[in-house]
Amino acid sequence: MITARIAAEDDFDGWRNQCRGLMRLGARPADVVWQVGEQRTDLFASPEACLEAAPIGVPKGFAELARSVICHSDPERFGLLYQLLIDLKARQRHMGDEADPLLRKLEMMAKNVRRDIHKMRAFLRFRRVEEEGGEAGGEEHFVAWFEPEHHIVRTNAAFFVRRFAGMKWSILTPSLTIHWDRQTLLEASAKLKTDAPTEDSVEEQWKTYYGSIFNPARLKVNAMLKEMPKKYWHNMPETALVTELIQSARNREVAMIEKDIVPMVADTLATLHAEADRCRRCPLYGPATQLVFGEGPADARLMFVGEQPGDQEDRAGRPFVGPAGQIFDAALAQAGVDRNQSYVTNAVKHFKFRPEGKRRIHERPNVGEINHCRWWLKREIELVKPELIVALGATAARSLTGRSLPIAASRGQVFESLEGVPVLVTIHPSYLLRLPDAETSEGERALFVADLESAQRHLCR
């Protein structure tokens, strides 16, 4: 057995140097005992030697993966990464193999590390303390307590230095402490939670602010708990209000409804349409001829969501009846999809345009306008309960998933809507009207039909 020792739990450079030496020696993964610092994990391992050697080439993506995995808390990570490295050099594995169980395990470990890094950045809260000298002579010092799941504190330190460069601060954790004095980043030994302050003078102001911006109409308790687990709550002053705000959310929502701040909850598409017709949430209703609501069976298994009505849709009051609608209908027929059995709607319900003489030129809705109209789309989805939604273009994909998805890279793939419904992404049929030549148009039409056929197959599973 060979002992490979590295200085710290997150010592990527030390692990890399050891790997170079081990490969020079021809060491098998099973023959190596990995040790951190002065700890002893195997009484029978031979004393370590200087294992450093010349650099070795690695496949693209391996170094980035290894840097993340090294920060994981699993003690087997060093050996697993060395095993992957050996197999990659022997061409027994490759980085693009998504079915490889070892690679999948390491990718999941890297994902968990990235999530922990995000949680630290999102949920760490500094509290102000006065250093020795009292209020008159003391200097402001901000202290935070955080309990990471993985060894991410050093990796994350640069973020807090950039974010709070003008503050003097300390971050205390059970593994180590880092200090920033506005010039130098220093490390110290681990601390206890009792070493961190529990409150400061500005927390009441912060709670007041948080309570005032809390929107009960947008409350999703399960989603909130998934994103912000309760184990982080004790570090965050605003979470002291969460339980009370959740309990009172329904009463506040009813009060908002009575004041016409949000629309009443409709129980049929017809009543929802009538309420949407009175919507004044954004200024698009002003120049538009009329609202263009969705149409189709209330129990449709398949829903199509486009961007917004065009000029002809605005005049007719129906979605997808203009030039893009004709392409859409032809593609549906070719793919074997019955439009009359599908629900067709748009992310934005009013036509946005700029006038040029007698013409009205389409303009893409902005994020605010998409978000304003999201309530109506959400209610359509909840009432129809489709098994699959097809997002026609980037605006629809953003409205449905809450993410900016590049259509070229995402088309044909299935994502999840904010309501938990599968969403298949494809182009908007108006794209086919803008193609420069017949050959390109024919090829793109074929791909569009293939996407619609994929949606039909999804329903047949």
Short mmCIF file of C-alpha atoms in Angstrom, two decimals:
data_model
loop_
_atom_site.label_atom_id
_atom_site.label_comp_id
_atom_site.label_asym_id
_atom_site.label_seq_id
_atom_site.Cartn_x
_atom_site.Cartn_y
_atom_site.Cartn_z
CA MET A 1 0.00 0.00 0.00
CA ILE A 2 1.13 3.54 -0.81
CA THR A 3 0.20 6.56 1.29
CA ALA A 4 -0.68 9.68 -0.70
CA ARG A 5 -0.92 12.66 1.63
CA ILE A 6 -2.41 16.06 0.87
CA ALA A 7 -2.42 19.14 3.06
CA ALA A 8 -6.15 19.87 3.38
CA GLU A 9 -9.57 18.49 2.52
CA ASP A 10 -9.90 20.84 -0.46
CA ASP A 11 -6.28 20.69 -1.62
CA PHE A 12 -6.74 20.18 -5.35
CA ASP A 13 -3.14 21.10 -6.23
CA GLY A 14 -1.79 18.63 -3.68
CA TRP A 15 -4.08 15.87 -4.98
CA ARG A 16 -3.02 16.58 -8.56
CA ASN A 17 0.68 16.42 -7.69
CA GLN A 18 0.18 13.13 -5.89
CA CYS A 19 -1.66 11.70 -8.90
CA ARG A 20 1.26 12.59 -11.17
CA GLY A 21 3.66 10.74 -8.92
CA LEU A 22 1.36 7.76 -8.47
CA MET A 23 0.93 7.38 -12.22
CA ARG A 24 4.71 7.57 -12.68
CA LEU A 25 4.99 4.70 -10.21
CA GLY A 26 2.24 2.78 -11.97
CA ALA A 27 0.18 2.64 -8.76
CA ARG A 28 -3.26 1.07 -9.02
CA PRO A 29 -6.15 2.86 -7.29
CA ALA A 30 -6.62 -0.10 -4.95
CA ASP A 31 -3.00 0.24 -3.77
CA VAL A 32 -3.33 3.87 -2.63
CA VAL A 33 -4.42 5.18 0.78
CA TRP A 34 -5.33 8.85 0.71
CA GLN A 35 -4.66 10.86 3.85
CA VAL A 36 -5.33 14.50 4.72
CA GLY A 37 -2.98 16.44 6.96
CA GLU A 38 -1.68 14.40 9.89
CA GLN A 39 -4.65 12.06 10.22
CA ARG A 40 -4.05 8.32 9.88
CA THR A 41 -6.62 6.29 7.97
CA ASP A 42 -4.68 3.04 7.48
CA LEU A 43 -2.22 1.67 10.04
CA PHE A 44 -0.72 -0.68 7.45
CA ALA A 45 -0.02 1.87 4.72
CA SER A 46 3.64 2.44 3.91
CA PRO A 47 5.14 5.84 4.70
CA GLU A 48 4.61 8.39 2.00
CA ALA A 49 7.36 9.45 -0.32
CA CYS A 50 7.72 12.51 -2.50
CA LEU A 51 5.32 11.57 -5.28
CA GLU A 52 5.46 14.75 -7.32
CA ALA A 53 6.23 14.31 -11.03
CA ALA A 54 5.88 16.06 -14.37
CA PRO A 55 2.44 17.22 -15.51
CA ILE A 56 0.23 14.85 -17.49
CA GLY A 57 -2.40 15.61 -20.08
CA VAL A 58 -6.05 15.12 -19.14
CA PRO A 59 -9.24 15.16 -21.26
CA LYS A 60 -11.25 18.35 -21.54
CA GLY A 61 -13.58 18.80 -18.59
CA PHE A 62 -11.72 16.53 -16.18
CA ALA A 63 -9.82 19.26 -14.32
CA GLU A 64 -12.99 21.32 -13.80
CA LEU A 65 -14.86 18.25 -12.54
CA ALA A 66 -12.01 17.31 -10.20
CA ARG A 67 -11.76 20.82 -8.71
CA SER A 68 -15.41 20.61 -7.69
CA VAL A 69 -15.38 17.01 -6.47
CA ILE A 70 -12.29 17.62 -4.30
CA CYS A 71 -14.45 19.99 -2.23
CA HIS A 72 -17.03 17.24 -1.51
CA SER A 73 -17.22 15.73 1.95
CA ASP A 74 -17.11 12.09 0.78
CA PRO A 75 -13.77 10.65 1.99
CA GLU A 76 -13.69 8.33 -1.06
CA ARG A 77 -13.54 11.23 -3.52
CA PHE A 78 -9.73 11.21 -3.91
CA GLY A 79 -9.65 7.55 -4.86
CA LEU A 80 -12.68 7.80 -7.14
CA LEU A 81 -11.12 10.68 -9.07
CA TYR A 82 -7.81 8.82 -9.34
CA GLN A 83 -9.67 5.76 -10.66
CA LEU A 84 -11.37 7.91 -13.30
CA LEU A 85 -8.05 9.49 -14.26
CA ILE A 86 -6.38 6.09 -14.69
CA ASP A 87 -9.26 4.80 -16.81
CA LEU A 88 -9.35 7.94 -18.96
CA LYS A 89 -5.63 7.66 -19.71
CA ALA A 90 -6.14 3.97 -20.59
CA ARG A 91 -9.11 4.94 -22.83
CA GLN A 92 -11.40 2.69 -20.84
CA ARG A 93 -13.75 5.61 -20.14
CA HIS A 94 -14.42 8.97 -21.77
CA MET A 95 -15.75 12.21 -20.32
CA GLY A 96 -18.80 12.33 -22.57
CA ASP A 97 -20.25 8.97 -21.47
CA GLU A 98 -23.40 9.97 -19.57
CA ALA A 99 -24.21 6.31 -18.83
CA ASP A 100 -20.91 5.65 -17.02
CA PRO A 101 -21.81 5.01 -13.34
CA LEU A 102 -18.52 6.37 -11.96
CA LEU A 103 -18.71 9.52 -14.04
CA ARG A 104 -22.36 10.02 -13.09
CA LYS A 105 -21.51 9.65 -9.41
CA LEU A 106 -18.71 12.20 -9.65
CA GLU A 107 -20.92 14.61 -11.65
CA MET A 108 -23.54 14.38 -8.91
CA MET A 109 -20.92 15.09 -6.27
CA ALA A 110 -19.79 18.15 -8.24
CA LYS A 111 -23.41 19.29 -8.54
CA ASN A 112 -23.86 18.98 -4.76
CA VAL A 113 -20.74 21.08 -4.20
CA ARG A 114 -21.98 23.78 -6.58
CA ARG A 115 -25.34 23.80 -4.80
CA ASP A 116 -23.60 24.19 -1.43
CA ILE A 117 -21.57 27.10 -2.81
CA HIS A 118 -24.78 28.75 -3.98
CA LYS A 119 -26.46 28.18 -0.61
CA MET A 120 -23.57 29.82 1.22
CA ARG A 121 -23.73 32.86 -1.03
CA ALA A 122 -27.52 33.11 -0.74
CA PHE A 123 -28.09 32.38 2.94
CA LEU A 124 -25.01 33.66 4.79
CA ARG A 125 -25.88 36.76 6.84
CA PHE A 126 -23.34 39.12 8.40
CA ARG A 127 -24.08 40.73 11.76
CA ARG A 128 -22.37 43.88 12.90
CA VAL A 129 -20.27 43.85 16.05
CA GLU A 130 -18.16 46.54 17.72
CA GLU A 131 -14.52 45.77 18.31
CA GLU A 132 -12.72 46.71 21.51
CA GLY A 133 -12.80 50.42 22.20
CA GLY A 134 -16.56 50.89 22.53
CA GLU A 135 -18.87 52.79 20.26
CA ALA A 136 -16.61 55.84 20.11
CA GLY A 137 -13.30 54.14 19.43
CA GLY A 138 -14.39 50.81 18.04
CA GLU A 139 -14.34 49.77 14.41
CA GLU A 140 -17.22 48.06 12.63
CA HIS A 141 -16.63 44.37 12.14
CA PHE A 142 -19.14 42.04 10.49
CA VAL A 143 -19.32 38.40 11.53
CA ALA A 144 -21.30 35.51 10.02
CA TRP A 145 -21.83 31.87 10.93
CA PHE A 146 -22.36 29.19 8.30
CA GLU A 147 -22.40 25.39 8.34
CA PRO A 148 -21.49 24.11 4.86
CA GLU A 149 -22.10 20.50 3.92
CA HIS A 150 -18.85 20.33 1.96
CA HIS A 151 -15.36 21.85 2.02
CA ILE A 152 -16.28 25.02 0.13
CA VAL A 153 -15.15 27.85 2.42
CA ARG A 154 -11.79 28.55 0.73
CA THR A 155 -13.33 28.14 -2.72
CA ASN A 156 -16.06 30.62 -1.85
CA ALA A 157 -13.82 33.14 -0.10
CA ALA A 158 -12.99 35.09 -3.27
CA PHE A 159 -16.70 35.74 -3.87
CA PHE A 160 -17.13 37.39 -0.48
CA VAL A 161 -13.92 39.39 -0.91
CA ARG A 162 -15.25 40.80 -4.19
CA ARG A 163 -18.76 41.34 -2.82
CA PHE A 164 -17.75 42.95 0.47
CA ALA A 165 -14.31 44.38 -0.33
CA GLY A 166 -14.90 47.56 1.74
CA MET A 167 -16.03 45.72 4.88
CA LYS A 168 -14.00 44.14 7.61
CA TRP A 169 -15.57 40.72 8.09
CA SER A 170 -15.17 37.19 9.39
CA ILE A 171 -16.94 33.99 8.38
CA LEU A 172 -17.02 31.33 11.09
CA THR A 173 -17.62 27.67 10.23
CA PRO A 174 -17.13 24.34 12.03
CA SER A 175 -14.08 23.59 9.84
CA LEU A 176 -12.19 26.90 9.64
CA THR A 177 -12.58 30.66 9.90
CA ILE A 178 -11.68 33.24 7.29
CA HIS A 179 -11.05 36.93 7.99
CA TRP A 180 -10.90 39.87 5.58
CA ASP A 181 -9.35 43.12 6.85
CA ARG A 182 -9.99 45.05 3.60
CA GLN A 183 -6.53 44.10 2.29
CA THR A 184 -5.64 40.53 3.25
CA LEU A 185 -7.57 37.28 3.51
CA LEU A 186 -6.52 35.27 6.56
CA GLU A 187 -7.38 31.81 7.87
CA ALA A 188 -7.90 30.72 11.45
CA SER A 189 -9.07 27.66 13.32
CA ALA A 190 -12.63 26.38 13.42
CA LYS A 191 -15.19 28.07 15.65
CA LEU A 192 -18.36 27.15 17.49
CA LYS A 193 -21.76 28.55 16.69
CA THR A 194 -21.74 30.25 20.09
CA ASP A 195 -18.76 32.34 18.94
CA ALA A 196 -20.95 34.14 16.40
CA PRO A 197 -23.33 37.01 17.26
CA THR A 198 -27.04 36.15 17.24
CA GLU A 199 -28.42 39.60 16.32
CA ASP A 200 -27.47 43.17 15.59
CA SER A 201 -29.02 46.63 15.60
CA VAL A 202 -30.27 46.61 11.97
CA GLU A 203 -32.17 43.32 12.04
CA GLU A 204 -35.49 44.87 13.00
CA GLN A 205 -35.26 47.12 9.95
CA TRP A 206 -34.48 44.09 7.79
CA LYS A 207 -37.48 42.20 9.15
CA THR A 208 -39.74 45.15 8.48
CA TYR A 209 -38.51 45.33 4.90
CA TYR A 210 -38.91 41.58 4.33
CA GLY A 211 -42.43 41.59 5.75
CA SER A 212 -43.44 44.51 3.52
CA ILE A 213 -42.26 42.85 0.27
CA PHE A 214 -43.71 39.41 1.07
CA ASN A 215 -46.32 38.61 -1.61
CA PRO A 216 -48.88 36.01 -0.44
CA ALA A 217 -50.34 35.62 -3.92
CA ARG A 218 -47.04 34.15 -5.13
CA LEU A 219 -46.38 31.93 -2.12
CA LYS A 220 -45.30 28.36 -2.92
CA VAL A 221 -44.35 26.75 0.37
CA ASN A 222 -42.90 23.51 -1.07
CA ALA A 223 -40.79 25.38 -3.62
CA MET A 224 -39.57 27.77 -0.93
CA LEU A 225 -38.54 24.95 1.40
CA LYS A 226 -36.78 23.14 -1.44
CA GLU A 227 -34.74 26.21 -2.29
CA MET A 228 -34.24 27.41 1.31
CA PRO A 229 -34.26 24.39 3.68
CA LYS A 230 -35.05 25.08 7.32
CA LYS A 231 -31.51 24.24 8.45
CA TYR A 232 -30.41 27.64 7.08
CA TRP A 233 -33.13 29.59 8.81
CA HIS A 234 -31.31 30.14 12.11
CA ASN A 235 -28.66 32.21 10.27
CA MET A 236 -31.17 34.53 8.63
CA PRO A 237 -33.08 37.20 10.60
CA GLU A 238 -35.95 37.43 8.13
CA THR A 239 -36.88 33.76 8.54
CA ALA A 240 -38.21 34.49 12.03
CA LEU A 241 -41.20 35.95 10.19
CA VAL A 242 -41.74 33.13 7.68
CA THR A 243 -44.04 30.92 9.75
CA GLU A 244 -46.33 33.79 10.65
CA LEU A 245 -46.36 35.09 7.07
CA ILE A 246 -47.25 31.66 5.68
CA GLN A 247 -50.06 31.25 8.18
CA SER A 248 -51.49 34.65 7.35
CA ALA A 249 -50.91 34.42 3.58
CA ARG A 250 -54.40 33.23 2.69
CA ASN A 251 -56.10 36.03 4.63
CA ARG A 252 -53.85 38.60 3.01
CA GLU A 253 -54.50 37.14 -0.45
CA VAL A 254 -58.25 37.36 0.07
CA ALA A 255 -57.87 40.98 1.14
CA MET A 256 -55.84 41.73 -1.97
CA ILE A 257 -58.46 40.08 -4.17
CA GLU A 258 -61.24 42.15 -2.59
CA LYS A 259 -59.27 45.29 -3.48
CA ASP A 260 -58.84 44.10 -7.10
CA ILE A 261 -55.07 43.85 -6.67
CA VAL A 262 -55.17 40.33 -8.12
CA PRO A 263 -57.98 38.79 -10.17
CA MET A 264 -60.50 36.38 -8.68
CA VAL A 265 -59.68 32.72 -9.21
CA ALA A 266 -61.78 31.47 -12.13
CA ASP A 267 -63.04 27.90 -12.20
CA THR A 268 -63.65 27.64 -15.99
CA LEU A 269 -61.83 28.84 -19.07
CA ALA A 270 -64.83 30.97 -19.99
CA THR A 271 -64.78 32.90 -16.70
CA LEU A 272 -61.00 33.15 -16.86
CA HIS A 273 -61.30 34.61 -20.37
CA ALA A 274 -63.83 37.18 -19.14
CA GLU A 275 -61.55 38.22 -16.27
CA ALA A 276 -58.48 38.42 -18.52
CA ASP A 277 -60.43 40.70 -20.84
CA ARG A 278 -60.50 43.28 -18.03
CA CYS A 279 -56.77 42.96 -17.30
CA ARG A 280 -54.87 46.25 -16.97
CA ARG A 281 -51.67 44.92 -15.43
CA CYS A 282 -49.44 46.21 -18.24
CA PRO A 283 -49.89 48.94 -20.87
CA LEU A 284 -50.13 46.55 -23.84
CA TYR A 285 -53.95 46.46 -23.57
CA GLY A 286 -54.14 50.14 -24.61
CA PRO A 287 -53.09 50.10 -28.28
CA ALA A 288 -54.20 46.51 -28.93
CA THR A 289 -57.58 45.88 -30.59
CA GLN A 290 -58.57 43.21 -28.11
CA LEU A 291 -57.28 40.46 -25.84
CA VAL A 292 -56.45 37.20 -27.64
CA PHE A 293 -57.12 34.33 -25.26
CA GLY A 294 -56.38 30.64 -25.70
CA GLU A 295 -58.77 28.29 -27.44
CA GLY A 296 -59.36 24.55 -27.46
CA PRO A 297 -60.88 21.78 -25.34
CA ALA A 298 -60.84 22.31 -21.57
CA ASP A 299 -59.46 18.77 -21.15
CA ALA A 300 -56.88 18.86 -23.96
CA ARG A 301 -53.93 16.54 -23.38
CA LEU A 302 -51.64 18.73 -25.48
CA MET A 303 -51.14 22.49 -25.10
CA PHE A 304 -49.26 24.82 -27.45
CA VAL A 305 -47.93 28.15 -26.16
CA GLY A 306 -46.64 30.82 -28.53
CA GLU A 307 -45.20 34.27 -27.95
CA GLN A 308 -48.03 36.77 -28.46
CA PRO A 309 -50.80 37.47 -30.99
CA GLY A 310 -49.78 39.08 -34.28
CA ASP A 311 -51.58 41.66 -36.38
CA GLN A 312 -54.21 39.31 -37.80
CA GLU A 313 -54.72 37.53 -34.47
CA ASP A 314 -55.27 40.90 -32.80
CA ARG A 315 -57.99 41.77 -35.33
CA ALA A 316 -59.63 38.32 -35.25
CA GLY A 317 -59.36 37.71 -31.51
CA ARG A 318 -58.02 34.17 -32.05
CA PRO A 319 -54.49 32.73 -31.71
CA PHE A 320 -52.46 31.51 -34.71
CA VAL A 321 -54.70 32.53 -37.60
CA GLY A 322 -52.19 34.69 -39.54
CA PRO A 323 -49.28 33.61 -41.78
CA ALA A 324 -47.44 31.90 -38.93
CA GLY A 325 -50.71 30.21 -37.97
CA GLN A 326 -51.08 28.78 -41.48
CA ILE A 327 -47.58 27.28 -41.27
CA PHE A 328 -48.47 25.97 -37.81
CA ASP A 329 -51.67 24.30 -39.06
CA ALA A 330 -49.88 22.71 -42.02
CA ALA A 331 -47.12 21.33 -39.78
CA LEU A 332 -49.68 19.96 -37.29
CA ALA A 333 -51.50 18.15 -40.10
CA GLN A 334 -48.25 16.71 -41.44
CA ALA A 335 -47.29 15.51 -37.93
CA GLY A 336 -50.71 13.94 -37.36
CA VAL A 337 -51.70 16.33 -34.57
CA ASP A 338 -55.32 17.44 -34.43
CA ARG A 339 -55.43 21.14 -33.58
CA ASN A 340 -59.11 20.84 -32.61
CA GLN A 341 -58.08 18.44 -29.85
CA SER A 342 -55.28 20.71 -28.60
CA TYR A 343 -55.31 23.90 -26.52
CA VAL A 344 -53.52 26.79 -28.25
CA THR A 345 -52.58 30.00 -26.47
CA ASN A 346 -49.81 32.59 -26.07
CA ALA A 347 -47.51 33.69 -23.25
CA VAL A 348 -48.66 37.30 -23.75
CA LYS A 349 -52.31 37.98 -24.57
CA HIS A 350 -52.11 41.43 -26.23
CA PHE A 351 -50.39 42.40 -29.48
CA LYS A 352 -47.25 44.50 -28.96
CA PHE A 353 -46.28 46.58 -31.98
CA ARG A 354 -44.89 49.86 -33.25
CA PRO A 355 -46.80 51.77 -35.94
CA GLU A 356 -45.08 52.52 -39.26
CA GLY A 357 -47.57 54.40 -41.40
CA LYS A 358 -50.59 52.16 -41.75
CA ARG A 359 -48.62 49.06 -40.78
CA ARG A 360 -48.18 47.63 -37.29
CA ILE A 361 -44.73 46.09 -36.85
CA HIS A 362 -44.39 43.26 -34.32
CA GLU A 363 -42.19 43.89 -31.28
CA ARG A 364 -41.06 41.19 -28.90
CA PRO A 365 -42.53 41.48 -25.36
CA ASN A 366 -40.06 42.24 -22.60
CA VAL A 367 -39.56 40.27 -19.40
CA GLY A 368 -41.87 42.51 -17.38
CA GLU A 369 -44.70 42.07 -19.87
CA ILE A 370 -44.16 38.30 -19.93
CA ASN A 371 -44.25 38.19 -16.14
CA HIS A 372 -47.40 40.32 -15.96
CA CYS A 373 -49.21 37.88 -18.25
CA ARG A 374 -47.80 34.78 -16.51
CA TRP A 375 -50.75 34.65 -14.09
CA TRP A 376 -53.20 34.05 -16.93
CA LEU A 377 -51.07 31.35 -18.53
CA LYS A 378 -50.63 29.68 -15.16
CA ARG A 379 -54.41 29.53 -14.68
CA GLU A 380 -54.91 28.14 -18.19
CA ILE A 381 -52.45 25.36 -17.41
CA GLU A 382 -54.12 24.62 -14.07
CA LEU A 383 -57.59 24.45 -15.65
CA VAL A 384 -56.68 22.45 -18.77
CA LYS A 385 -54.20 20.14 -16.98
CA PRO A 386 -52.33 19.13 -20.17
CA GLU A 387 -50.03 16.12 -20.18
CA LEU A 388 -47.51 17.97 -22.34
CA ILE A 389 -46.93 21.61 -23.31
CA VAL A 390 -45.09 22.59 -26.50
CA ALA A 391 -43.23 25.89 -26.13
CA LEU A 392 -43.16 27.65 -29.51
CA GLY A 393 -40.11 29.90 -29.29
CA ALA A 394 -37.96 31.56 -26.65
CA THR A 395 -40.66 33.79 -25.11
CA ALA A 396 -42.93 30.81 -24.48
CA ALA A 397 -40.06 28.75 -23.07
CA ARG A 398 -39.10 31.53 -20.67
CA SER A 399 -42.67 32.07 -19.52
CA LEU A 400 -43.24 28.37 -18.95
CA THR A 401 -39.95 27.42 -17.29
CA GLY A 402 -38.76 30.72 -15.83
CA ARG A 403 -35.45 30.21 -17.67
CA SER A 404 -33.84 31.76 -20.74
CA LEU A 405 -33.37 28.75 -22.99
CA PRO A 406 -31.44 29.05 -26.27
CA ILE A 407 -33.82 27.49 -28.79
CA ALA A 408 -31.12 26.13 -31.11
CA ALA A 409 -29.59 24.12 -28.26
CA SER A 410 -32.86 23.26 -26.49
CA ARG A 411 -35.29 22.37 -29.29
CA GLY A 412 -36.63 18.84 -29.10
CA GLN A 413 -35.70 18.58 -25.42
CA VAL A 414 -38.22 18.24 -22.60
CA PHE A 415 -38.00 20.55 -19.59
CA GLU A 416 -40.43 21.17 -16.72
CA SER A 417 -42.82 24.08 -16.39
CA LEU A 418 -43.18 26.05 -13.17
CA GLU A 419 -46.36 24.01 -12.60
CA GLY A 420 -44.50 20.70 -13.02
CA VAL A 421 -45.83 19.89 -16.51
CA PRO A 422 -43.38 18.54 -19.15
CA VAL A 423 -42.47 21.20 -21.74
CA LEU A 424 -41.09 20.31 -25.17
CA VAL A 425 -39.22 23.23 -26.72
CA THR A 426 -39.25 24.05 -30.44
CA ILE A 427 -39.19 27.07 -32.75
CA HIS A 428 -42.01 29.54 -33.27
CA PRO A 429 -43.53 28.98 -36.74
CA SER A 430 -42.94 32.65 -37.60
CA TYR A 431 -39.23 31.79 -37.72
CA LEU A 432 -39.91 29.83 -40.90
CA LEU A 433 -41.27 32.98 -42.55
CA ARG A 434 -37.94 34.76 -42.11
CA LEU A 435 -35.64 32.17 -43.71
CA PRO A 436 -33.68 33.43 -46.71
CA ASP A 437 -34.08 30.59 -49.21
CA ALA A 438 -36.33 27.67 -50.07
CA GLU A 439 -33.76 24.97 -49.25
CA THR A 440 -33.14 26.25 -45.73
CA SER A 441 -36.87 26.73 -45.22
CA GLU A 442 -37.65 23.18 -46.32
CA GLY A 443 -35.08 21.73 -43.93
CA GLU A 444 -36.29 23.79 -40.97
CA ARG A 445 -39.93 22.91 -41.70
CA ALA A 446 -39.00 19.24 -41.61
CA LEU A 447 -37.32 19.69 -38.23
CA PHE A 448 -40.38 21.57 -36.93
CA VAL A 449 -42.67 18.73 -38.06
CA ALA A 450 -40.31 16.25 -36.38
CA ASP A 451 -40.63 18.17 -33.09
CA LEU A 452 -44.44 18.05 -33.36
CA GLU A 453 -44.28 14.32 -34.09
CA SER A 454 -42.14 13.92 -30.97
CA ALA A 455 -44.84 15.68 -28.95
CA GLN A 456 -47.45 13.30 -30.37
CA ARG A 457 -45.33 10.28 -29.47
CA HIS A 458 -44.92 11.62 -25.93
CA LEU A 459 -48.69 11.44 -25.47
CA CYS A 460 -48.78 7.84 -26.71
CA ARG A 461 -46.38 6.54 -24.08
#
